[in-house]
Amino acid sequence: MIIVTLYVKKNHAASEQVEQDLKSLGNKYPHQVAVIDVETAPELSAAFSALVPVVQIGPYKLQAPITRRSFRWLWERPATAVTT
């Protein structure tokens, strides 16, 4: 199973949209999502606050704007490229 890490801010429209997109793609691309609010720790806020939403799948990171097409591109790469 692919683990997807999603860095977000609460009450942030783009973060909420990406989270919904990930849920809707769950049947076609089985995965688990770990949602991390970057505002919970200063080091996360410093690293990601201006970039959210940020999605990490294996060694790959996507940052806003993120589309469903971006996810499909990652998931359709060879399995060894996106698994951890």
Short mmCIF file of N, CA and C in Angstrom, two decimals:
data_model
loop_
_atom_site.label_atom_id
_atom_site.label_comp_id
_atom_site.label_asym_id
_atom_site.label_seq_id
_atom_site.Cartn_x
_atom_site.Cartn_y
_atom_site.Cartn_z
N MET A 1 0.85 -1.18 0.00
CA MET A 1 0.00 0.00 0.00
C MET A 1 0.89 1.24 0.00
N ILE A 2 0.51 2.21 -0.78
CA ILE A 2 1.25 3.46 -0.88
C ILE A 2 0.84 4.37 0.28
N ILE A 3 1.84 4.98 0.91
CA ILE A 3 1.60 5.95 1.97
C ILE A 3 1.77 7.34 1.37
N VAL A 4 0.77 8.17 1.54
CA VAL A 4 0.80 9.55 1.05
C VAL A 4 0.82 10.47 2.26
N THR A 5 1.80 11.35 2.32
CA THR A 5 1.85 12.34 3.39
C THR A 5 1.36 13.66 2.81
N LEU A 6 0.37 14.23 3.46
CA LEU A 6 -0.24 15.48 3.01
C LEU A 6 -0.01 16.55 4.07
N TYR A 7 0.76 17.57 3.72
CA TYR A 7 1.02 18.70 4.62
C TYR A 7 -0.01 19.78 4.31
N VAL A 8 -0.74 20.22 5.34
CA VAL A 8 -1.86 21.15 5.15
C VAL A 8 -1.85 22.24 6.21
N LYS A 9 -2.75 23.21 5.99
CA LYS A 9 -3.14 24.18 7.02
C LYS A 9 -4.64 23.98 7.22
N LYS A 10 -5.10 24.15 8.45
CA LYS A 10 -6.53 24.07 8.71
C LYS A 10 -7.25 25.24 8.05
N ASN A 11 -8.48 24.97 7.62
CA ASN A 11 -9.33 25.99 6.98
C ASN A 11 -8.64 26.62 5.77
N HIS A 12 -7.95 25.80 5.00
CA HIS A 12 -7.22 26.25 3.82
C HIS A 12 -7.84 25.53 2.62
N ALA A 13 -8.47 26.30 1.73
CA ALA A 13 -9.26 25.71 0.64
C ALA A 13 -8.46 24.74 -0.23
N ALA A 14 -7.26 25.11 -0.62
CA ALA A 14 -6.47 24.23 -1.49
C ALA A 14 -6.10 22.94 -0.77
N SER A 15 -5.79 23.03 0.52
CA SER A 15 -5.48 21.83 1.30
C SER A 15 -6.68 20.90 1.37
N GLU A 16 -7.85 21.48 1.60
CA GLU A 16 -9.07 20.68 1.69
C GLU A 16 -9.40 20.02 0.35
N GLN A 17 -9.16 20.73 -0.76
CA GLN A 17 -9.43 20.16 -2.08
C GLN A 17 -8.52 18.98 -2.37
N VAL A 18 -7.24 19.11 -2.05
CA VAL A 18 -6.31 18.01 -2.28
C VAL A 18 -6.69 16.80 -1.44
N GLU A 19 -7.08 17.03 -0.20
CA GLU A 19 -7.50 15.91 0.65
C GLU A 19 -8.72 15.20 0.05
N GLN A 20 -9.67 15.95 -0.47
CA GLN A 20 -10.84 15.35 -1.12
C GLN A 20 -10.44 14.60 -2.38
N ASP A 21 -9.53 15.17 -3.17
CA ASP A 21 -9.06 14.49 -4.38
C ASP A 21 -8.40 13.16 -4.04
N LEU A 22 -7.60 13.15 -2.99
CA LEU A 22 -6.95 11.90 -2.58
C LEU A 22 -7.99 10.86 -2.19
N LYS A 23 -9.01 11.27 -1.45
CA LYS A 23 -10.06 10.33 -1.06
C LYS A 23 -10.77 9.77 -2.28
N SER A 24 -11.06 10.63 -3.24
CA SER A 24 -11.81 10.18 -4.42
C SER A 24 -10.99 9.25 -5.31
N LEU A 25 -9.68 9.30 -5.22
CA LEU A 25 -8.82 8.43 -6.02
C LEU A 25 -8.49 7.12 -5.32
N GLY A 26 -9.00 6.93 -4.11
CA GLY A 26 -8.66 5.76 -3.30
C GLY A 26 -9.03 4.43 -3.91
N ASN A 27 -10.13 4.34 -4.64
CA ASN A 27 -10.51 3.06 -5.24
C ASN A 27 -9.59 2.67 -6.38
N LYS A 28 -9.21 3.64 -7.20
CA LYS A 28 -8.34 3.35 -8.34
C LYS A 28 -6.89 3.17 -7.92
N TYR A 29 -6.45 3.96 -6.97
CA TYR A 29 -5.07 3.92 -6.49
C TYR A 29 -5.09 3.73 -4.98
N PRO A 30 -5.12 2.50 -4.50
CA PRO A 30 -5.19 2.27 -3.04
C PRO A 30 -4.01 2.93 -2.32
N HIS A 31 -4.32 3.66 -1.28
CA HIS A 31 -3.29 4.37 -0.52
C HIS A 31 -3.84 4.73 0.85
N GLN A 32 -2.92 5.09 1.73
CA GLN A 32 -3.26 5.62 3.04
C GLN A 32 -2.71 7.04 3.11
N VAL A 33 -3.49 7.93 3.70
CA VAL A 33 -3.07 9.33 3.79
C VAL A 33 -2.75 9.68 5.23
N ALA A 34 -1.59 10.26 5.43
CA ALA A 34 -1.20 10.82 6.73
C ALA A 34 -1.28 12.34 6.58
N VAL A 35 -2.26 12.96 7.22
CA VAL A 35 -2.45 14.41 7.12
C VAL A 35 -1.71 15.08 8.27
N ILE A 36 -0.86 16.04 7.93
CA ILE A 36 -0.06 16.74 8.93
C ILE A 36 -0.33 18.24 8.82
N ASP A 37 -0.82 18.82 9.90
CA ASP A 37 -1.06 20.27 9.97
C ASP A 37 0.27 20.95 10.25
N VAL A 38 0.75 21.73 9.29
CA VAL A 38 2.07 22.36 9.44
C VAL A 38 2.10 23.42 10.53
N GLU A 39 0.94 23.86 10.97
CA GLU A 39 0.90 24.89 12.00
C GLU A 39 1.05 24.33 13.41
N THR A 40 1.22 23.01 13.54
CA THR A 40 1.36 22.39 14.86
C THR A 40 2.78 22.42 15.39
N ALA A 41 3.74 22.73 14.53
CA ALA A 41 5.14 22.75 14.97
C ALA A 41 5.89 23.83 14.20
N PRO A 42 6.71 24.62 14.88
CA PRO A 42 7.43 25.71 14.22
C PRO A 42 8.29 25.25 13.05
N GLU A 43 8.94 24.09 13.19
CA GLU A 43 9.81 23.63 12.10
C GLU A 43 9.01 23.24 10.86
N LEU A 44 7.83 22.68 11.06
CA LEU A 44 6.96 22.35 9.92
C LEU A 44 6.42 23.63 9.28
N SER A 45 6.03 24.56 10.11
CA SER A 45 5.52 25.83 9.60
C SER A 45 6.59 26.55 8.77
N ALA A 46 7.81 26.56 9.27
CA ALA A 46 8.90 27.22 8.55
C ALA A 46 9.18 26.54 7.21
N ALA A 47 9.09 25.22 7.19
CA ALA A 47 9.41 24.47 5.98
C ALA A 47 8.29 24.48 4.95
N PHE A 48 7.03 24.44 5.39
CA PHE A 48 5.93 24.20 4.46
C PHE A 48 4.85 25.27 4.40
N SER A 49 4.80 26.19 5.33
CA SER A 49 3.66 27.10 5.44
C SER A 49 3.35 27.84 4.13
N ALA A 50 4.36 28.33 3.46
CA ALA A 50 4.14 29.07 2.22
C ALA A 50 3.87 28.17 1.02
N LEU A 51 4.05 26.86 1.19
CA LEU A 51 3.94 25.93 0.06
C LEU A 51 2.69 25.07 0.06
N VAL A 52 1.97 25.00 1.19
CA VAL A 52 0.85 24.06 1.30
C VAL A 52 -0.22 24.32 0.25
N PRO A 53 -0.87 23.25 -0.14
CA PRO A 53 -0.66 21.88 0.28
C PRO A 53 0.58 21.28 -0.38
N VAL A 54 1.22 20.38 0.35
CA VAL A 54 2.36 19.62 -0.17
C VAL A 54 2.03 18.15 0.01
N VAL A 55 2.24 17.37 -1.04
CA VAL A 55 2.01 15.93 -1.01
C VAL A 55 3.34 15.23 -1.21
N GLN A 56 3.62 14.26 -0.34
CA GLN A 56 4.82 13.45 -0.51
C GLN A 56 4.38 12.01 -0.70
N ILE A 57 4.85 11.43 -1.81
CA ILE A 57 4.61 10.02 -2.12
C ILE A 57 5.98 9.42 -2.39
N GLY A 58 6.46 8.61 -1.46
CA GLY A 58 7.81 8.07 -1.60
C GLY A 58 8.80 9.23 -1.67
N PRO A 59 9.71 9.20 -2.65
CA PRO A 59 10.70 10.27 -2.75
C PRO A 59 10.19 11.52 -3.46
N TYR A 60 8.96 11.48 -3.94
CA TYR A 60 8.42 12.57 -4.74
C TYR A 60 7.57 13.52 -3.90
N LYS A 61 7.73 14.83 -4.18
CA LYS A 61 6.91 15.85 -3.51
C LYS A 61 6.23 16.69 -4.58
N LEU A 62 4.96 16.97 -4.31
CA LEU A 62 4.19 17.90 -5.14
C LEU A 62 3.79 19.06 -4.25
N GLN A 63 3.83 20.26 -4.80
CA GLN A 63 3.34 21.40 -4.04
C GLN A 63 2.36 22.18 -4.91
N ALA A 64 1.59 23.03 -4.28
CA ALA A 64 0.52 23.75 -4.96
C ALA A 64 1.03 24.46 -6.20
N PRO A 65 0.24 24.45 -7.26
CA PRO A 65 -1.08 23.82 -7.38
C PRO A 65 -0.94 22.33 -7.69
N ILE A 66 -1.75 21.53 -7.02
CA ILE A 66 -1.75 20.08 -7.21
C ILE A 66 -3.08 19.69 -7.84
N THR A 67 -2.99 18.88 -8.89
CA THR A 67 -4.20 18.44 -9.59
C THR A 67 -4.32 16.92 -9.51
N ARG A 68 -5.50 16.43 -9.84
CA ARG A 68 -5.70 14.98 -9.90
C ARG A 68 -4.76 14.37 -10.94
N ARG A 69 -4.48 15.10 -11.99
CA ARG A 69 -3.56 14.61 -13.03
C ARG A 69 -2.16 14.40 -12.44
N SER A 70 -1.75 15.28 -11.53
CA SER A 70 -0.45 15.13 -10.87
C SER A 70 -0.38 13.80 -10.12
N PHE A 71 -1.45 13.46 -9.41
CA PHE A 71 -1.49 12.20 -8.67
C PHE A 71 -1.40 11.02 -9.63
N ARG A 72 -2.18 11.06 -10.69
CA ARG A 72 -2.18 9.95 -11.65
C ARG A 72 -0.79 9.75 -12.22
N TRP A 73 -0.10 10.86 -12.53
CA TRP A 73 1.24 10.75 -13.08
C TRP A 73 2.16 10.01 -12.11
N LEU A 74 2.09 10.34 -10.84
CA LEU A 74 2.93 9.67 -9.84
C LEU A 74 2.56 8.20 -9.69
N TRP A 75 1.26 7.90 -9.57
CA TRP A 75 0.85 6.53 -9.33
C TRP A 75 1.09 5.62 -10.52
N GLU A 76 1.16 6.17 -11.71
CA GLU A 76 1.37 5.34 -12.88
C GLU A 76 2.84 5.13 -13.20
N ARG A 77 3.71 5.68 -12.40
CA ARG A 77 5.14 5.41 -12.53
C ARG A 77 5.40 4.00 -12.01
N PRO A 78 6.56 3.43 -12.31
CA PRO A 78 6.85 2.08 -11.80
C PRO A 78 6.66 2.01 -10.29
N ALA A 79 6.12 0.90 -9.82
CA ALA A 79 5.78 0.73 -8.41
C ALA A 79 6.96 1.02 -7.49
N THR A 80 8.16 0.65 -7.89
CA THR A 80 9.32 0.87 -7.03
C THR A 80 9.63 2.35 -6.86
N ALA A 81 9.12 3.19 -7.76
CA ALA A 81 9.41 4.61 -7.68
C ALA A 81 8.54 5.33 -6.66
N VAL A 82 7.39 4.74 -6.29
CA VAL A 82 6.49 5.47 -5.41
C VAL A 82 6.16 4.74 -4.13
N THR A 83 6.77 3.62 -3.86
CA THR A 83 6.49 2.93 -2.61
C THR A 83 7.60 3.21 -1.62
N THR A 84 7.27 3.05 -0.34
CA THR A 84 8.29 3.28 0.68
C THR A 84 8.58 1.99 1.41
#
